[in-house]
CSV table of N, CA and C in Angstrom, one decimal:
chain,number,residue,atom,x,y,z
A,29,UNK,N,-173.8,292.8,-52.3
A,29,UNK,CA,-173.8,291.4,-52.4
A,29,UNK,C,-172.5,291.0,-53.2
A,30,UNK,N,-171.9,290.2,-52.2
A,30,UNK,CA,-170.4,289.7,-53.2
A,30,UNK,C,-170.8,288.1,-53.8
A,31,UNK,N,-169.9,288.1,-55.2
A,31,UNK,CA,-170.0,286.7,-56.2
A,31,UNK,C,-169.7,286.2,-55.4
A,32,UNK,N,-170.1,284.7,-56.0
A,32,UNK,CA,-169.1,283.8,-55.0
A,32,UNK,C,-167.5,283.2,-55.8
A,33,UNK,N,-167.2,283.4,-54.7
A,33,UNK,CA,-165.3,283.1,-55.1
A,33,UNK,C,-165.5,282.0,-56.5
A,34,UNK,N,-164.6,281.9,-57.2
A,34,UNK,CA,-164.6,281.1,-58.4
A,34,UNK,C,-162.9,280.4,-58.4
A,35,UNK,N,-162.8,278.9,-58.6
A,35,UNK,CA,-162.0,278.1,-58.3
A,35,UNK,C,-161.4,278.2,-59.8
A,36,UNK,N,-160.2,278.4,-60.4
A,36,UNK,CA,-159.4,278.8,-61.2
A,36,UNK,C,-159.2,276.8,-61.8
A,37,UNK,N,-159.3,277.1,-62.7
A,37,UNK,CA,-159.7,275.9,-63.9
A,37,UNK,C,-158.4,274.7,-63.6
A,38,UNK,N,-157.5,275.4,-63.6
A,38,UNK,CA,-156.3,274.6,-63.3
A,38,UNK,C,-156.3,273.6,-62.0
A,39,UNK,N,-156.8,274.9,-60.8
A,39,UNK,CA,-156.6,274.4,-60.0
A,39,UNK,C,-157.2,273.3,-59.5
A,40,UNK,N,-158.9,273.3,-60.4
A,40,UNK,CA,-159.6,272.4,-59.7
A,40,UNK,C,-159.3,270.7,-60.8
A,41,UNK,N,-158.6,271.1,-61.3
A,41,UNK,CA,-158.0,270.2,-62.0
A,41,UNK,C,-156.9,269.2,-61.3
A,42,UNK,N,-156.2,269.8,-60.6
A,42,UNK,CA,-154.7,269.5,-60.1
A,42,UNK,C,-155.8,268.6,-58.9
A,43,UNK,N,-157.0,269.4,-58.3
A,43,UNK,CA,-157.7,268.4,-57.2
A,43,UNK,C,-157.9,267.5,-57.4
A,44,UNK,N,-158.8,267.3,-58.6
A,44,UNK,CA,-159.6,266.4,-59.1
A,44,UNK,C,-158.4,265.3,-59.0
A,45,UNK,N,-157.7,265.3,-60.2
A,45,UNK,CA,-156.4,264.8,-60.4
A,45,UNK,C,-155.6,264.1,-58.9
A,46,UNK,N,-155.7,265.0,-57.9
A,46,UNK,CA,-154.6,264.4,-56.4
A,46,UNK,C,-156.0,263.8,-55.8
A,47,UNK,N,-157.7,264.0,-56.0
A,47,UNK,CA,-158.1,263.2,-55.6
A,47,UNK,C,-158.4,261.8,-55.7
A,48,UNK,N,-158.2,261.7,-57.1
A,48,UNK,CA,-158.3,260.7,-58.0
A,48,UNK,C,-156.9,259.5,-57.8
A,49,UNK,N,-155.8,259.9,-57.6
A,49,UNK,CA,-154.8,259.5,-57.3
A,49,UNK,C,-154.7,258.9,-55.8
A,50,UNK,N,-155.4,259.5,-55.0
A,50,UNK,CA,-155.4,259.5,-53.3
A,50,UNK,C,-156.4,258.1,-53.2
A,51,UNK,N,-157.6,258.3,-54.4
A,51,UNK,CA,-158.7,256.6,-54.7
A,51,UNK,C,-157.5,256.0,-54.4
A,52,UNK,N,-156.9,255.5,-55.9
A,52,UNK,CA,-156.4,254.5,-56.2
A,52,UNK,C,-155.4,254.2,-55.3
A,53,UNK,N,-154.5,254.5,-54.7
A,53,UNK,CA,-153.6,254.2,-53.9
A,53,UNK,C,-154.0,253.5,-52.6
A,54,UNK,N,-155.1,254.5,-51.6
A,54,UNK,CA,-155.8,253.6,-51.0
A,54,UNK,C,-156.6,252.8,-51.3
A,55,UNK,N,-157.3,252.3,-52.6
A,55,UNK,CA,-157.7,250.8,-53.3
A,55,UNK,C,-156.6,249.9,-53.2
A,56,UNK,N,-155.8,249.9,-53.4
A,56,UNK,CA,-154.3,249.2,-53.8
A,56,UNK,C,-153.6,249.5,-52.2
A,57,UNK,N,-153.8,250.2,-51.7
A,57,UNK,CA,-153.4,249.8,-50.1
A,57,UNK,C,-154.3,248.7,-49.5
A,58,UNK,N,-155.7,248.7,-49.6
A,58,UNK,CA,-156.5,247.8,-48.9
A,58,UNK,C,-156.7,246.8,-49.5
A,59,UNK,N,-156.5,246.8,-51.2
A,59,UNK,CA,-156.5,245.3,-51.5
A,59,UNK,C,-155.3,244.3,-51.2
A,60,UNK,N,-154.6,244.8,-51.0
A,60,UNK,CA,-152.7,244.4,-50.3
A,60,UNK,C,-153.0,244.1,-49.2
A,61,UNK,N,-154.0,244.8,-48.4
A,61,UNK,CA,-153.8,244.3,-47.0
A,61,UNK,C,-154.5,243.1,-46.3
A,62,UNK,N,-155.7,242.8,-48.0
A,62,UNK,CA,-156.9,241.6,-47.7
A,62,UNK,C,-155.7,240.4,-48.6
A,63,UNK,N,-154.6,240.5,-49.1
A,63,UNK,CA,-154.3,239.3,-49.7
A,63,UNK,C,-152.9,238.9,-49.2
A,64,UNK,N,-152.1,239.8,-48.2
A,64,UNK,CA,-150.8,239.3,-47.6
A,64,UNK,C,-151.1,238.1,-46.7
A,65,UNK,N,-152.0,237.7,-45.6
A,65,UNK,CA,-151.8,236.7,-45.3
A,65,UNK,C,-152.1,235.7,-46.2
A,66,UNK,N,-153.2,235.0,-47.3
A,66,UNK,CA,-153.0,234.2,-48.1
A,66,UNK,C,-152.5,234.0,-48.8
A,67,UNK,N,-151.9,235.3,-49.4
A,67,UNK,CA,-150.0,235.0,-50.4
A,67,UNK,C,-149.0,234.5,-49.3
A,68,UNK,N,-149.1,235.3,-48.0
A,68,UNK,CA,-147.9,234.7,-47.4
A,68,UNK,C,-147.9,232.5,-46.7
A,69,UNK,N,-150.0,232.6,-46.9
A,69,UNK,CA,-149.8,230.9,-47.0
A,69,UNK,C,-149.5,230.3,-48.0
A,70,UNK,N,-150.0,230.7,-49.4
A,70,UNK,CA,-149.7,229.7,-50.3
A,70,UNK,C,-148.6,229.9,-50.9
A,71,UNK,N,-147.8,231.3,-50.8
A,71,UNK,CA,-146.4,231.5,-51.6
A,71,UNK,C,-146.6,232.1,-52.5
A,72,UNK,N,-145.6,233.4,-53.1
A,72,UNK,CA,-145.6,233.7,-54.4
A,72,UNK,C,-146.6,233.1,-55.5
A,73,UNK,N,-145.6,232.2,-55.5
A,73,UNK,CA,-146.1,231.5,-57.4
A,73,UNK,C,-147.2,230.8,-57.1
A,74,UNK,N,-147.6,229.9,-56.5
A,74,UNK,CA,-148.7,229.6,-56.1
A,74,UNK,C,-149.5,230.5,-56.2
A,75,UNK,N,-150.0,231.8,-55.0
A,75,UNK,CA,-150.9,232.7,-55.2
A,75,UNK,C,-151.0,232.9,-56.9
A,76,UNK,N,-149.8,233.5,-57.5
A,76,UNK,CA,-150.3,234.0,-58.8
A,76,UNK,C,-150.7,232.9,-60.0
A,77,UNK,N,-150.6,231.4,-59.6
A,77,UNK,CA,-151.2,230.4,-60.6
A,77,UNK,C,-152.8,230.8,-60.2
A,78,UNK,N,-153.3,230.9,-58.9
A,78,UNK,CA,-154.2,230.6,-58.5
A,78,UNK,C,-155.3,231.7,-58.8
A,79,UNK,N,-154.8,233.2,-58.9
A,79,UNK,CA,-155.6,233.7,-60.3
A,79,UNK,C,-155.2,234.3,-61.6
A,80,UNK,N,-154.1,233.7,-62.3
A,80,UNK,CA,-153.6,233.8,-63.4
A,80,UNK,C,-153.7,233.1,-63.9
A,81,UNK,N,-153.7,231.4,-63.9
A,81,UNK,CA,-153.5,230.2,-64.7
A,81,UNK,C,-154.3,230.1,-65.5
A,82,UNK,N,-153.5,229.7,-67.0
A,82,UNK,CA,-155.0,230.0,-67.8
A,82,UNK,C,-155.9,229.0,-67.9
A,83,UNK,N,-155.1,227.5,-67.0
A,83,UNK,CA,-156.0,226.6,-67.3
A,83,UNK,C,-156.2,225.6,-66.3
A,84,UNK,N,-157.2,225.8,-65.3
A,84,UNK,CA,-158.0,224.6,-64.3
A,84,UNK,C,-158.6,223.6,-64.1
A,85,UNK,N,-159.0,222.8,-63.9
A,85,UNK,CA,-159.8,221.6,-63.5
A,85,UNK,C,-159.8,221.3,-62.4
A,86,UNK,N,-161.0,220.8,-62.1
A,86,UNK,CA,-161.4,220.4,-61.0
A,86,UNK,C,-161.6,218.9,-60.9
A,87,UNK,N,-161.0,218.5,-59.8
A,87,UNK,CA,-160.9,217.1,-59.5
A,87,UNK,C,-161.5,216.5,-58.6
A,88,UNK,N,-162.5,215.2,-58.9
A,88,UNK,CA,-162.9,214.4,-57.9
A,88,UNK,C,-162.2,213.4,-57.8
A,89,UNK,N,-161.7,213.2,-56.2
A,89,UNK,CA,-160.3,211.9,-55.6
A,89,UNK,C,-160.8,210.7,-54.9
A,90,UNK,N,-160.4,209.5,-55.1
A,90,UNK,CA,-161.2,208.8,-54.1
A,90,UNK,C,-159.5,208.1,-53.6
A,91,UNK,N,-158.9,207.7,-52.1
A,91,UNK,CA,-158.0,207.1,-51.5
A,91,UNK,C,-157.7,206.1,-52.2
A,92,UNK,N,-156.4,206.3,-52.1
A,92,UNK,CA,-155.7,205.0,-53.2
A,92,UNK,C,-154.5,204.3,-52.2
A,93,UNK,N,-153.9,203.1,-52.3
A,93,UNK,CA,-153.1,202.2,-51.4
A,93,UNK,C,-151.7,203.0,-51.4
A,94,UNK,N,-151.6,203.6,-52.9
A,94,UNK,CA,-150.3,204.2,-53.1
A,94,UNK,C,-150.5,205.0,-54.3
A,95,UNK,N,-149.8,205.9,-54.6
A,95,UNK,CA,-149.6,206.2,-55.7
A,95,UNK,C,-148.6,206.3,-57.0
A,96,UNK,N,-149.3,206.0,-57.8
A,96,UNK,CA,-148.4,205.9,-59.3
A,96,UNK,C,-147.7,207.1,-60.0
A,97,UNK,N,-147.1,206.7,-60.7
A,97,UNK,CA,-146.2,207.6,-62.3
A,97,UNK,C,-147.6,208.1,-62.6
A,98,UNK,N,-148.7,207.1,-63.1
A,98,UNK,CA,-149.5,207.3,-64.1
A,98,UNK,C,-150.3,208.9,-64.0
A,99,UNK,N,-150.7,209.5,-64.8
A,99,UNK,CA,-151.2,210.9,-64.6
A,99,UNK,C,-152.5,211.0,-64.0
A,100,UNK,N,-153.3,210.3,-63.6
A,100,UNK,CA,-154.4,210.3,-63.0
A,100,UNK,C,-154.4,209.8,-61.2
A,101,UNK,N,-153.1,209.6,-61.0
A,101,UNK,CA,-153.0,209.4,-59.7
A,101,UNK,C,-151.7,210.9,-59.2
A,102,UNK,N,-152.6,210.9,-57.5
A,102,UNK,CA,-151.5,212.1,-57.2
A,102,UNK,C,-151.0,211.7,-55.6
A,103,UNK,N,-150.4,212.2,-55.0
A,103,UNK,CA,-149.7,212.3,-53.7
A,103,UNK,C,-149.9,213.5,-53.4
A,104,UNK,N,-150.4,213.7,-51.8
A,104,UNK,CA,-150.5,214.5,-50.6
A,104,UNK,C,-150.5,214.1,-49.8
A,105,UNK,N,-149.6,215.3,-48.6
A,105,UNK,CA,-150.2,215.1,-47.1
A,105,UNK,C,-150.4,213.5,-46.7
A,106,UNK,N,-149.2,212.7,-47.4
A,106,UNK,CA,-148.8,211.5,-47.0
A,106,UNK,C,-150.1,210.2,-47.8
A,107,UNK,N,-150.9,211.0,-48.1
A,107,UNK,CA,-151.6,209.8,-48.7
A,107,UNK,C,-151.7,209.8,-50.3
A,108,UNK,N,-152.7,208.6,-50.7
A,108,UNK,CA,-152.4,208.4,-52.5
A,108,UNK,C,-153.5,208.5,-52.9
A,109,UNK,N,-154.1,209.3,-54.1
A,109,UNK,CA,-155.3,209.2,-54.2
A,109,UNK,C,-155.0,209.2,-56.5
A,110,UNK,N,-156.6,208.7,-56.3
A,110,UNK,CA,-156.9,208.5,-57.9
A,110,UNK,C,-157.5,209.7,-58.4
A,111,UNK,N,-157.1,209.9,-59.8
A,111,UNK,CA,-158.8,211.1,-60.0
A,111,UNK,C,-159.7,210.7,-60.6
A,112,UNK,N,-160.7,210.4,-60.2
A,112,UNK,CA,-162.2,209.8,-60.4
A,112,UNK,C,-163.0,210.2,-61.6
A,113,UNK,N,-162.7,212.2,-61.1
A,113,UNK,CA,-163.3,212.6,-62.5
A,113,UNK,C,-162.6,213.8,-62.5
A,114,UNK,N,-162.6,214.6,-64.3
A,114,UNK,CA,-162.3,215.5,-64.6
A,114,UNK,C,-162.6,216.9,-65.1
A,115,UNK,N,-162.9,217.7,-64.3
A,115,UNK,CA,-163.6,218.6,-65.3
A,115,UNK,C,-163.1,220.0,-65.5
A,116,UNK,N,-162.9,220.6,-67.0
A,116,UNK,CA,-162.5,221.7,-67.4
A,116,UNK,C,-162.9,222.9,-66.5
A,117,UNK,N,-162.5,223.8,-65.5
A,117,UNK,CA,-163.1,224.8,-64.7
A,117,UNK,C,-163.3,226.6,-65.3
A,118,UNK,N,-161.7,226.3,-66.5
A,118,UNK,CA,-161.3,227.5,-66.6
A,118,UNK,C,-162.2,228.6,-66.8
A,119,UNK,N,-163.3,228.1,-67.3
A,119,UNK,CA,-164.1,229.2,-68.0
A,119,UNK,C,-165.6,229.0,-66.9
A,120,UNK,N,-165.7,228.4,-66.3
A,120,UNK,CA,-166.8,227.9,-65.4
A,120,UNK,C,-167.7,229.1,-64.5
A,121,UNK,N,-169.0,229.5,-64.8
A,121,UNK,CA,-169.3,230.5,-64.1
A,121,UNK,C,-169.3,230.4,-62.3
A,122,UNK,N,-168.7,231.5,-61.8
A,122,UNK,CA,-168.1,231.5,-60.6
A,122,UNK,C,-167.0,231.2,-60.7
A,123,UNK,N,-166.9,230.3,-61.2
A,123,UNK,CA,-164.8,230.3,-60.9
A,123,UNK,C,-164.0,231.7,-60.6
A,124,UNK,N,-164.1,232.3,-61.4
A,124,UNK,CA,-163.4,234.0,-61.4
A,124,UNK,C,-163.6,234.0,-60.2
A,125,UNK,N,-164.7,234.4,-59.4
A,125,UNK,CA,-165.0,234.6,-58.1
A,125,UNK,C,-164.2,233.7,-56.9
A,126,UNK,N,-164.0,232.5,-57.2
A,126,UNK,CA,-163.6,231.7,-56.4
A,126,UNK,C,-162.0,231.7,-56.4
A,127,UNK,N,-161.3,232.1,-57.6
A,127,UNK,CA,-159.9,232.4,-58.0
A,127,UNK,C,-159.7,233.9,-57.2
A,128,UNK,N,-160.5,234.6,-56.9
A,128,UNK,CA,-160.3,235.7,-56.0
A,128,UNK,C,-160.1,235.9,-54.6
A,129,UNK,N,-161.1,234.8,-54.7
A,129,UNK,CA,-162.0,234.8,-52.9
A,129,UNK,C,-160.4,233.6,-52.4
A,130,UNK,N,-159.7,232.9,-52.8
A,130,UNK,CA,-158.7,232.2,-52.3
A,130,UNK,C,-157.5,233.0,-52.3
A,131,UNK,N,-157.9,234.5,-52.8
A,131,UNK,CA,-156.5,235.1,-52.1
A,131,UNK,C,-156.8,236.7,-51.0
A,132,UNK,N,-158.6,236.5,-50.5
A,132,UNK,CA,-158.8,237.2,-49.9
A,132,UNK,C,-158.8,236.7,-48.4
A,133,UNK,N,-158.2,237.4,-47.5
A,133,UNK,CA,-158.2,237.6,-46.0
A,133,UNK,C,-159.6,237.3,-45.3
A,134,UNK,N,-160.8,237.8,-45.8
A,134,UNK,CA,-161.5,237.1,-45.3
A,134,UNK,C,-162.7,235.7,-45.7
A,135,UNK,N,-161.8,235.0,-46.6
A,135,UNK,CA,-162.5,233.6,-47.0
A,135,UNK,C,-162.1,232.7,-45.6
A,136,UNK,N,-161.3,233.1,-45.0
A,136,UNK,CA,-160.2,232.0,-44.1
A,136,UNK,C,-160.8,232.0,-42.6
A,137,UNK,N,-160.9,231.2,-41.6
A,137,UNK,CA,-161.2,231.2,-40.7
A,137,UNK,C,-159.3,231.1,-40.1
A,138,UNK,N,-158.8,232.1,-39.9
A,138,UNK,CA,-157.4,231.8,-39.4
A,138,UNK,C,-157.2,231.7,-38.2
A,139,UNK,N,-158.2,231.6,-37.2
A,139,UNK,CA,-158.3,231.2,-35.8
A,139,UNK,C,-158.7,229.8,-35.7
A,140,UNK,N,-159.3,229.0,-36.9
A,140,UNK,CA,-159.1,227.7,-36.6
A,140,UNK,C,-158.2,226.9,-36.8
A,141,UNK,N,-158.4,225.3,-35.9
A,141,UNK,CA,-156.9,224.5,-35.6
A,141,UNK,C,-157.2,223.9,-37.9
A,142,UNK,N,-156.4,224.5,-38.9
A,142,UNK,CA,-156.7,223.6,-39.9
A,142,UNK,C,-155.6,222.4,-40.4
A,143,UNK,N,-154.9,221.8,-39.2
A,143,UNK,CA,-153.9,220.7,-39.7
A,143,UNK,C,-154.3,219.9,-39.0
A,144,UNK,N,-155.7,219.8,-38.6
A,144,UNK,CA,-156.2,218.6,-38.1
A,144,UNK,C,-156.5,217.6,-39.4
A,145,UNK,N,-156.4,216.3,-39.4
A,145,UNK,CA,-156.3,215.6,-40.4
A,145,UNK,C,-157.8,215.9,-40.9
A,146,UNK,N,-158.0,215.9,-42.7
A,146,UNK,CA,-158.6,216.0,-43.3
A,146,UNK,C,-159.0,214.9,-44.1
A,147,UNK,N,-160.5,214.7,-44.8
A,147,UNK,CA,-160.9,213.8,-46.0
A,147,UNK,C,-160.3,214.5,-47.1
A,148,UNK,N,-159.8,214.3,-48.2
A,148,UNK,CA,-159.5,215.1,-49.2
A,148,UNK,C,-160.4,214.6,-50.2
A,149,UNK,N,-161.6,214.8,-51.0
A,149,UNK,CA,-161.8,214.4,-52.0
A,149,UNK,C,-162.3,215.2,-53.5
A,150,UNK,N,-161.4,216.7,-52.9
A,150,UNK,CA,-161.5,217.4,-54.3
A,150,UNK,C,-160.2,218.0,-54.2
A,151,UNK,N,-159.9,218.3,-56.1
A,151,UNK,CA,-158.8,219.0,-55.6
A,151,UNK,C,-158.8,220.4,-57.3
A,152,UNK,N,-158.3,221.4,-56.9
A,152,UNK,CA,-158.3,222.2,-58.1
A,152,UNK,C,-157.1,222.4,-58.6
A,153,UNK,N,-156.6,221.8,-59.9
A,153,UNK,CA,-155.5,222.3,-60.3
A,153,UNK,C,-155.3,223.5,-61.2
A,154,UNK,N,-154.4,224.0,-60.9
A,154,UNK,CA,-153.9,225.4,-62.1
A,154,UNK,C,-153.0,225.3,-62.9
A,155,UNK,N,-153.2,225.4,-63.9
A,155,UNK,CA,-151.7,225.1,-64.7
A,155,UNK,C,-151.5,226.5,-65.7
A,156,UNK,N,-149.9,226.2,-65.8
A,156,UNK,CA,-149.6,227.5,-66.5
A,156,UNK,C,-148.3,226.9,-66.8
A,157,UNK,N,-148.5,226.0,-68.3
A,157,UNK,CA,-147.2,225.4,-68.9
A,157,UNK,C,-146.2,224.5,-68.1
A,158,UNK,N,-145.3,224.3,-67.4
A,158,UNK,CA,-144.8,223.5,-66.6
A,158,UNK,C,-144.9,223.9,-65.1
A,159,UNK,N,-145.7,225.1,-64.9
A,159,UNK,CA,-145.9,225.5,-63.6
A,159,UNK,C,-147.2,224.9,-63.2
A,160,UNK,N,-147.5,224.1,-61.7
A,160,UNK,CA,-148.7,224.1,-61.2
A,160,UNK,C,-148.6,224.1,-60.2
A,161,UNK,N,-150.5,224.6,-59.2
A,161,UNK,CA,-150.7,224.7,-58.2
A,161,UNK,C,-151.4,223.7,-57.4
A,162,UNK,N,-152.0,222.7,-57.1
A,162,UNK,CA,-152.7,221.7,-56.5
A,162,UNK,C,-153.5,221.9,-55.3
A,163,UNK,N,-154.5,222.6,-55.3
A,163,UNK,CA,-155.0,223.0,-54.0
A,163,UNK,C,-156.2,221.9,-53.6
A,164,UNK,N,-155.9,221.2,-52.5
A,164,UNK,CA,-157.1,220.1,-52.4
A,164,UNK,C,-158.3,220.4,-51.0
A,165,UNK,N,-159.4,220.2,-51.7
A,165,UNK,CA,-160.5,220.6,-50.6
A,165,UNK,C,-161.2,219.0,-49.8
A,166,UNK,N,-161.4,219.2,-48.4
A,166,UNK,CA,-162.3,218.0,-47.9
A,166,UNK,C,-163.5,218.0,-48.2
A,167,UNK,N,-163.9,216.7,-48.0
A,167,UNK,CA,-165.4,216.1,-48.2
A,167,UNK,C,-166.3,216.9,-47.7
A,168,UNK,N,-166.0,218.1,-46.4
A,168,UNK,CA,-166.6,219.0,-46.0
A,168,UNK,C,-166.5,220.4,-46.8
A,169,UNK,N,-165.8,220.7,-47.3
A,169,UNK,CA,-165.4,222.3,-48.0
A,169,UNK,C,-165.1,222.9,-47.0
A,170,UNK,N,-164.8,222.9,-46.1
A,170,UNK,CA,-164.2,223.6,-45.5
A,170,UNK,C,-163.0,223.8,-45.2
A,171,UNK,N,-162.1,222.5,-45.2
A,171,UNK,CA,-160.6,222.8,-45.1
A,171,UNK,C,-159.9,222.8,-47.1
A,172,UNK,N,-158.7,222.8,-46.6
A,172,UNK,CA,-157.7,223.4,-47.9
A,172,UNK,C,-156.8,223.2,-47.8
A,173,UNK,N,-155.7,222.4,-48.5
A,173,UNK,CA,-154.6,221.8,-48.4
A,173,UNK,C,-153.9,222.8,-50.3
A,174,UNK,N,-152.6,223.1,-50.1
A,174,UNK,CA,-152.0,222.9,-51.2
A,174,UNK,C,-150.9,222.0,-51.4
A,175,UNK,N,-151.5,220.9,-52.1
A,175,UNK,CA,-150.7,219.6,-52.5
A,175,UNK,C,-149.3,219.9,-52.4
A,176,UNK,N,-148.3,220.9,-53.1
A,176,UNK,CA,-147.4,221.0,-53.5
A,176,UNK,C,-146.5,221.1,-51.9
A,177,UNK,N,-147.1,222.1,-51.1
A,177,UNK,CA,-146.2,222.7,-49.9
A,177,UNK,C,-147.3,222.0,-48.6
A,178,UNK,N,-148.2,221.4,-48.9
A,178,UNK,CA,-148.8,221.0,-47.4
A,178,UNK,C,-149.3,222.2,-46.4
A,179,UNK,N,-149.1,223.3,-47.2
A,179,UNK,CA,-150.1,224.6,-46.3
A,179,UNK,C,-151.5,224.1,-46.4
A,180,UNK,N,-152.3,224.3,-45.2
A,180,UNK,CA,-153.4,223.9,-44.6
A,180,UNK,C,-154.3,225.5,-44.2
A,181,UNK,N,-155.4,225.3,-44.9
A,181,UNK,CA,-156.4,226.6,-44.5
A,181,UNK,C,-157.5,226.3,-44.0
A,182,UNK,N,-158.2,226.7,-43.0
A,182,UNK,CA,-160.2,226.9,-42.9
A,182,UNK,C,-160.3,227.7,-43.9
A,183,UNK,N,-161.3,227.3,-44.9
A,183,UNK,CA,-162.2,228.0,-45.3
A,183,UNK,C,-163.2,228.3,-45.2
A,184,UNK,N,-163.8,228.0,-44.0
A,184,UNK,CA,-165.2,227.8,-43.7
A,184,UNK,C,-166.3,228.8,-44.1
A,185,UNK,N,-165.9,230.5,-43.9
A,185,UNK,CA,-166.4,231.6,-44.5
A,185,UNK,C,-166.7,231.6,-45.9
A,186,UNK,N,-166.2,230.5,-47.1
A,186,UNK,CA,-166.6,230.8,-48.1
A,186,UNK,C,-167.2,229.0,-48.4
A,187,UNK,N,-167.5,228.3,-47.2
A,187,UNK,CA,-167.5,226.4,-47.7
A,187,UNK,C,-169.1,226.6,-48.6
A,188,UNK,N,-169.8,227.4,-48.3
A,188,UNK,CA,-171.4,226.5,-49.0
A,188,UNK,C,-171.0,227.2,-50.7
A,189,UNK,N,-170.0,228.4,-50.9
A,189,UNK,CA,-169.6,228.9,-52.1
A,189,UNK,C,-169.4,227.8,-52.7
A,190,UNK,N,-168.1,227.2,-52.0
A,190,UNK,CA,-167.3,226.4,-53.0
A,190,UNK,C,-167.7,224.8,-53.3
A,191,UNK,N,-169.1,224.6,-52.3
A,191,UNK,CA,-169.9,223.2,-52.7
A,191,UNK,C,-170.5,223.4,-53.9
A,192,UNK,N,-171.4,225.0,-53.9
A,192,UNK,CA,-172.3,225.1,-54.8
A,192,UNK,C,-171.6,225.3,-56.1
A,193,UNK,N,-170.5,225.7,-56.4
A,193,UNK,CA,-169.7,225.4,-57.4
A,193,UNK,C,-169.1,224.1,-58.0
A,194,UNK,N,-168.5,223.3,-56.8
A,194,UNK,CA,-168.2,222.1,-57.2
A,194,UNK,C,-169.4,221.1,-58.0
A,195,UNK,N,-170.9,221.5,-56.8
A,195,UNK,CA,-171.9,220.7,-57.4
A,195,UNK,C,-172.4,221.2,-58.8
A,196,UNK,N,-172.2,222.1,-59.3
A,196,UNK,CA,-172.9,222.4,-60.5
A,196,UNK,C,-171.8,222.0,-61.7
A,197,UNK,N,-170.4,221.7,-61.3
A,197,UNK,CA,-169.4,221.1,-62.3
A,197,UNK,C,-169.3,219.7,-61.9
A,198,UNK,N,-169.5,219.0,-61.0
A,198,UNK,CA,-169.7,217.6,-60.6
A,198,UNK,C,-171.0,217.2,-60.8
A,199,UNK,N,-172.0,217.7,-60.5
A,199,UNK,CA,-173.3,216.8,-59.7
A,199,UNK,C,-173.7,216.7,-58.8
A,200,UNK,N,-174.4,215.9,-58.1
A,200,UNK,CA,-174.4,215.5,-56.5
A,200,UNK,C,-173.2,215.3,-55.8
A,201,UNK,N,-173.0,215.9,-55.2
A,201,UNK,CA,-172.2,215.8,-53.9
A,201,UNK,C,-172.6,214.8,-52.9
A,202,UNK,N,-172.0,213.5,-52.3
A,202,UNK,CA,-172.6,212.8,-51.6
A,202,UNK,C,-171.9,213.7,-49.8
């Protein structure tokens, strides 16, 4: 009866080690490959306000005739809107999740038409010192505008997420 072969300490070290390395790389290959189309819609800096910024709010908008200087009014996508209400998001449970899920490949319905005109009546800002990001959602949650560049997304795969979040920092949703 022969032992059984015995793997030399080093070696199974150097395994462990090139297996462990072989994880991570393929983690970091496949999470690169779930966030290139949504970095390549919203842009660099944009993507990285949108989960770096240390500081968010969420906005309820109602259509305005035009809009002002004043800080409570904004401009998009050709129209003027007011902000109605304000609320602190940064720390908001789900948020984290939601700052994720807007740079993953599959929140997006990318085979829908999404520059069909839109209600806009939310919008989420990111801020990070003189940098911001303006991303505004319709009265449906399912589409996605970023104020700043007018890129237009379906969200549809993540819309009853991002109601049930809005409703628990707003209220009723009508």
């Amino acid at each position: 009866m022969s032992s059984p072969t015995r793997i030399d300490g080093k070696l199974a070290l150097v395994l462990v080690l090139a297996l462990g390395v072989a994880g991570a790389a393929g983690g970091w290959w496949y999470q690169k490959g779930l966030q290139r189309r949504p970095i390549r819609l919203w842009g660099h800096e944009a993507a990285s306000l949108l989960i770096n910024a240390p500081h968010a709010e969420l906005w309820r908008l109602e259509p305005q005739s035009d809009a002002t200087s004043k800080p409570d009014f904004m401009a998009a996508d050709g129209e003027a809107f007011r902000v109605v209400e304000n609320v602190d998001v940064s720390q908001a449970r789900g948020f984290l999740h939601l700052r994720h899920s807007l740079l993953s490949d599959h929140s997006f319905d990318w085979s829908a038409d999404s520059s069909r005109r839109k209600n806009w009546r939310y919008a989420l800002r990111f801020v990070d010192g003189d940098r911001l990001a303006t991303l505004l959602v319709s009265d449906d949650f399912q589409g996605t505008m970023l104020g700043e560049t007018s890129a237009h997304a379906s969200i549809v795969p993540i819309a009853a997420g991002v109601k049930k979040l809005f409703e628990e920092q707003l209220g009723e949703i009508k």
